C-alpha positions as CSV (number, residue, x, y, z in Angstrom):
1,M,0.0,0.0,0.0
2,G,1.5,3.3,-1.1
3,E,1.6,6.6,0.8
4,R,-1.3,8.0,-1.3
5,D,-3.5,5.0,-0.3
6,I,-2.7,5.6,3.4
7,N,-3.4,9.3,3.1
8,D,-6.8,8.6,1.5
9,W,-7.9,6.8,4.7
10,R,-6.7,9.5,7.0
11,P,-9.7,11.9,6.6
12,F,-12.0,8.9,7.6
13,V,-10.0,7.9,10.7
14,Y,-9.4,11.5,11.8
15,G,-13.0,12.5,11.2
16,G,-14.3,9.6,13.3
17,I,-12.0,10.2,16.2
18,A,-12.6,14.0,16.2
19,S,-16.4,13.5,16.0
20,I,-16.5,11.2,19.0
21,V,-14.4,13.6,21.1
22,A,-16.6,16.5,20.2
23,E,-19.8,14.4,20.9
24,L,-18.7,13.4,24.4
25,A,-17.9,17.0,25.3
26,T,-21.2,18.5,24.2
27,F,-23.7,15.7,24.6
28,P,-25.8,17.3,27.5
29,L,-26.7,20.2,25.2
30,D,-27.9,17.8,22.6
31,T,-30.1,16.1,25.2
32,T,-31.7,19.5,26.2
33,K,-32.3,20.3,22.5
34,T,-34.1,17.0,22.0
35,R,-36.3,17.5,25.1
36,L,-37.2,21.0,24.0
37,Q,-38.0,19.9,20.5
38,I,-40.5,17.2,21.4
39,Q,-42.4,19.1,24.1
40,G,-45.5,21.1,23.3
41,Q,-47.0,18.9,20.6
42,K,-50.6,20.0,21.2
43,H,-52.1,17.1,19.3
44,D,-50.0,14.5,21.1
45,A,-51.1,14.1,24.7
46,K,-47.9,12.2,25.7
47,F,-45.7,15.2,24.9
48,S,-48.2,18.1,25.1
49,A,-47.0,19.4,28.4
50,I,-44.4,22.2,28.6
51,R,-41.9,20.8,31.1
52,Y,-39.0,23.1,30.3
53,K,-39.0,26.8,29.9
54,G,-35.7,26.9,28.0
55,M,-32.2,25.5,27.7
56,T,-31.0,26.4,31.2
57,D,-34.2,25.3,32.8
58,A,-34.0,22.0,31.0
59,L,-30.4,21.4,32.0
60,I,-31.2,22.1,35.7
61,K,-34.4,20.0,35.8
62,I,-32.8,17.0,34.0
63,S,-29.7,17.2,36.3
64,R,-31.9,17.5,39.4
65,E,-34.5,14.8,38.4
66,E,-32.3,12.3,36.5
67,G,-28.8,13.2,37.3
68,L,-25.8,12.8,35.0
69,R,-27.4,9.6,33.6
70,G,-30.2,11.7,32.3
71,L,-28.0,14.3,30.6
72,Y,-26.0,11.5,29.0
73,A,-29.0,9.2,28.1
74,G,-28.3,7.8,24.7
75,I,-24.5,8.5,24.8
76,S,-23.7,4.9,23.8
77,S,-25.8,5.3,20.6
78,A,-24.4,8.8,20.0
79,T,-20.9,7.5,20.2
80,L,-21.7,4.6,17.8
81,R,-23.4,7.2,15.5
82,Q,-20.3,9.4,15.3
83,A,-18.1,6.4,14.8
84,T,-20.1,5.7,11.6
85,Y,-21.6,9.1,10.6
86,G,-18.6,11.2,11.5
87,T,-16.2,8.8,9.9
88,I,-18.1,8.6,6.6
89,K,-19.1,12.2,6.4
90,F,-15.8,14.0,6.9
91,G,-13.8,11.3,5.2
92,T,-16.1,11.4,2.1
93,Y,-16.1,15.2,2.0
94,Y,-12.4,15.7,2.1
95,S,-11.8,12.7,-0.3
96,L,-14.3,14.0,-2.8
97,K,-12.9,17.5,-2.5
98,Q,-9.3,16.3,-3.1
99,K,-10.4,14.3,-6.2
100,A,-12.1,17.4,-7.5
101,L,-8.9,19.5,-6.9
102,D,-6.8,16.8,-8.6
103,R,-9.1,16.8,-11.7
104,W,-10.1,20.5,-12.1
105,G,-7.1,22.4,-10.6
106,T,-5.6,23.5,-7.4
107,D,-7.9,26.4,-6.6
108,E,-10.9,25.5,-4.4
109,L,-14.3,26.4,-5.7
110,V,-17.1,27.0,-3.2
111,L,-19.7,25.4,-5.4
112,I,-17.8,22.2,-5.7
113,N,-17.2,22.1,-1.9
114,I,-21.0,22.6,-1.3
115,V,-21.8,19.7,-3.6
116,C,-19.2,17.4,-2.1
117,A,-20.4,18.3,1.4
118,A,-24.1,17.7,0.6
119,I,-23.3,14.3,-0.9
120,A,-21.2,13.3,2.1
121,G,-23.7,14.5,4.6
122,A,-26.7,12.8,3.0
123,I,-25.0,9.4,2.5
124,S,-23.4,9.2,5.9
125,S,-26.6,10.2,7.8
126,A,-28.7,7.7,5.9
127,I,-26.3,4.9,6.8
128,A,-26.2,5.9,10.5
129,N,-30.0,6.6,10.8
130,P,-30.7,3.6,13.1
131,T,-28.2,4.9,15.7
132,D,-30.0,8.3,15.5
133,V,-33.4,6.8,16.1
134,V,-32.2,5.0,19.2
135,K,-30.4,8.1,20.5
136,V,-33.4,10.3,20.2
137,R,-35.6,7.8,22.0
138,M,-33.1,7.3,24.8
139,Q,-32.7,11.1,25.2
140,A,-36.5,11.6,25.2
141,G,-36.7,9.3,28.2
142,I,-38.8,6.7,26.5
143,E,-36.4,3.8,26.7
144,T,-35.0,4.5,30.1
145,N,-34.5,0.8,31.2
146,L,-33.0,-0.5,28.0
147,T,-29.4,-0.9,27.0
148,L,-28.2,0.2,23.6
149,L,-28.6,-3.3,22.1
150,G,-32.0,-3.7,24.0
151,C,-33.2,-0.4,22.5
152,F,-32.3,-1.6,19.0
153,K,-34.1,-4.8,19.5
154,D,-37.2,-3.0,20.9
155,V,-37.5,-0.8,17.9
156,Y,-37.0,-3.7,15.5
157,N,-39.5,-6.0,17.4
158,H,-42.3,-3.4,17.5
159,E,-41.7,-1.5,14.3
160,G,-39.6,-3.8,12.1
161,F,-36.7,-2.9,9.9
162,R,-38.4,0.3,8.7
163,G,-38.6,1.6,12.3
164,L,-34.8,1.8,12.4
165,W,-34.9,4.1,9.4
166,R,-37.8,6.2,10.7
167,G,-37.1,9.9,9.9
168,V,-34.4,9.0,7.4
169,S,-35.6,11.6,4.9
170,P,-35.4,14.7,7.2
171,T,-32.3,13.3,8.7
172,A,-30.5,13.1,5.3
173,Q,-31.9,16.5,4.3
174,R,-30.7,18.0,7.5
175,A,-27.3,16.4,7.3
176,A,-26.9,17.5,3.6
177,I,-27.8,21.1,4.5
178,I,-25.6,21.2,7.6
179,A,-22.7,19.8,5.7
180,A,-23.3,22.0,2.6
181,V,-23.3,25.1,4.9
182,E,-20.8,24.1,7.6
183,L,-17.9,22.5,5.8
184,P,-17.6,25.0,2.9
185,I,-18.0,28.0,5.3
186,Y,-15.2,26.6,7.5
187,D,-12.9,26.0,4.6
188,F,-13.6,29.4,3.1
189,S,-13.2,31.2,6.4
190,K,-10.0,29.3,7.2
191,K,-8.6,30.2,3.8
192,E,-9.5,33.9,4.1
193,L,-8.2,34.2,7.7
194,T,-4.9,32.4,6.9
195,P,-3.1,35.7,5.9
196,Y,-3.9,37.1,9.3
197,F,-3.7,34.2,11.7
198,G,-1.9,31.5,9.7
199,N,-2.9,27.9,9.9
200,S,-3.2,28.3,13.7
201,I,-5.7,27.2,16.4
202,S,-7.0,30.8,16.5
203,N,-7.9,30.5,12.8
204,H,-9.6,27.1,13.4
205,F,-11.5,28.5,16.4
206,I,-13.0,31.5,14.5
207,S,-13.7,29.6,11.3
208,S,-15.5,26.8,13.1
209,F,-17.6,29.2,15.2
210,V,-18.7,31.1,12.1
211,A,-19.6,27.8,10.4
212,S,-21.7,26.6,13.3
213,M,-23.9,29.8,13.2
214,G,-24.7,29.2,9.6
215,S,-25.5,25.5,10.0
216,A,-27.7,26.1,13.1
217,I,-29.9,28.7,11.3
218,S,-30.3,26.6,8.2
219,S,-30.9,23.2,9.9
220,T,-33.0,23.8,13.0
221,P,-36.4,23.5,11.3
222,I,-35.5,20.3,9.7
223,D,-34.0,19.1,13.0
224,V,-37.3,19.7,14.8
225,V,-39.1,17.6,12.1
226,R,-36.5,14.9,12.3
227,T,-36.6,14.7,16.1
228,R,-40.4,14.5,16.2
229,M,-40.5,11.9,13.4
230,M,-38.0,9.7,15.2
231,N,-39.6,10.1,18.6
232,Q,-43.1,8.8,17.6
233,K,-43.4,5.1,18.4
234,R,-45.4,2.6,16.6
235,V,-47.0,0.2,19.1
236,T,-48.5,-3.2,18.5
237,N,-50.8,-5.6,20.4
238,K,-52.4,-8.9,19.8
239,N,-55.0,-7.4,17.5
240,G,-52.3,-5.8,15.3
241,V,-50.9,-2.3,14.8
242,L,-52.5,0.5,16.8
243,P,-52.8,3.8,14.9
244,S,-50.2,5.6,17.0
245,H,-48.6,7.7,14.3
246,I,-49.0,11.4,14.9
247,Y,-47.2,12.4,11.6
248,A,-47.6,10.6,8.3
249,N,-44.4,12.0,6.9
250,S,-41.9,14.8,7.1
251,I,-44.1,17.3,5.2
252,D,-47.1,16.4,7.4
253,C,-44.9,17.0,10.5
254,F,-43.7,20.3,9.2
255,V,-47.2,21.5,8.4
256,K,-48.7,20.3,11.7
257,T,-46.0,21.9,13.7
258,Y,-46.4,25.2,12.0
259,K,-50.2,25.0,12.1
260,Y,-50.7,24.1,15.7
261,E,-47.6,25.7,17.3
262,G,-46.6,28.5,15.0
263,F,-43.4,29.4,13.0
264,L,-41.2,29.7,16.1
265,A,-41.9,26.1,17.0
266,L,-39.7,25.2,14.0
267,Y,-36.9,26.8,15.9
268,K,-37.5,25.1,19.2
269,G,-34.1,24.2,20.7
270,F,-32.3,26.7,18.5
271,L,-30.2,28.1,21.4
272,P,-28.9,24.7,22.6
273,T,-28.5,23.7,19.0
274,W,-26.2,26.6,18.3
275,L,-24.5,26.6,21.6
276,R,-23.8,22.9,21.0
277,M,-22.8,23.3,17.4
278,G,-20.4,26.1,18.3
279,P,-18.3,24.1,20.9
280,W,-18.9,20.9,18.9
281,N,-17.4,22.4,15.7
282,I,-14.6,24.1,17.6
283,I,-13.6,20.9,19.4
284,F,-14.0,18.8,16.2
285,F,-12.0,21.0,13.8
286,I,-9.2,21.8,16.3
287,C,-8.9,18.1,17.1
288,Y,-9.1,17.2,13.3
289,E,-6.4,19.8,12.4
290,Q,-4.2,18.5,15.2
291,L,-4.5,14.9,14.1
292,K,-3.5,16.0,10.6
293,C,-0.1,17.1,12.0
294,F,0.8,13.5,13.0
């Protein structure tokens, strides 16, 4: 195996490692985001109550009522997700971008970066969707007594193979949008700031923070739809399947959320989303850039 073959694998390995580190450091904010997004569904009695007034209130209540275990509910699934999603997403993006540069020249084109990022985000999120379904349900407090494997089995036993890919459409759309905004903005910002800061941690810090703001604004409405689609559980009994679906599909979820709860409901959890994306991206990109130095 030549040096070029080894280098081709580095973005995948570094992307996976950096993603897991960033996930572990920011996971409690992801839990609060999920809890905020699923509450207030006025046509769903199970989640109609408003338990949390905001991010800080959610963090305090979850810590007080459920402890550290509640804040990190679903962390096993989240780690598994980043080991697959993060590895494939960042590895595919940087590999596709490099191939584009090799074929069409040394100057980066923003449009090419956007296309490469969108493809990488959609493919990786679709593959990792089962881990996302389990993570959301564990964070929501539905599967409190189940292990990671037990939760996978529970979803499969009650909802079949399709249950593990529930919400895959909004998940792939969200991931494509996040990647198409986040990665090109980071690369563009890093390039523009290099004359002033060089290829330094300061550059990586500012670039990742700017990228996180853009991705949070563009992705939150789809994230709300994705979370609600994944959280609804299809229940069966001896007579067959009970009509427990609240949303028929992603569009139906978007329309009902807007109709019953208003436009701002589509931005539920925005603050923890952004506050998580900021540190997540900062930790990820700094970790990723440092790994590239080895």
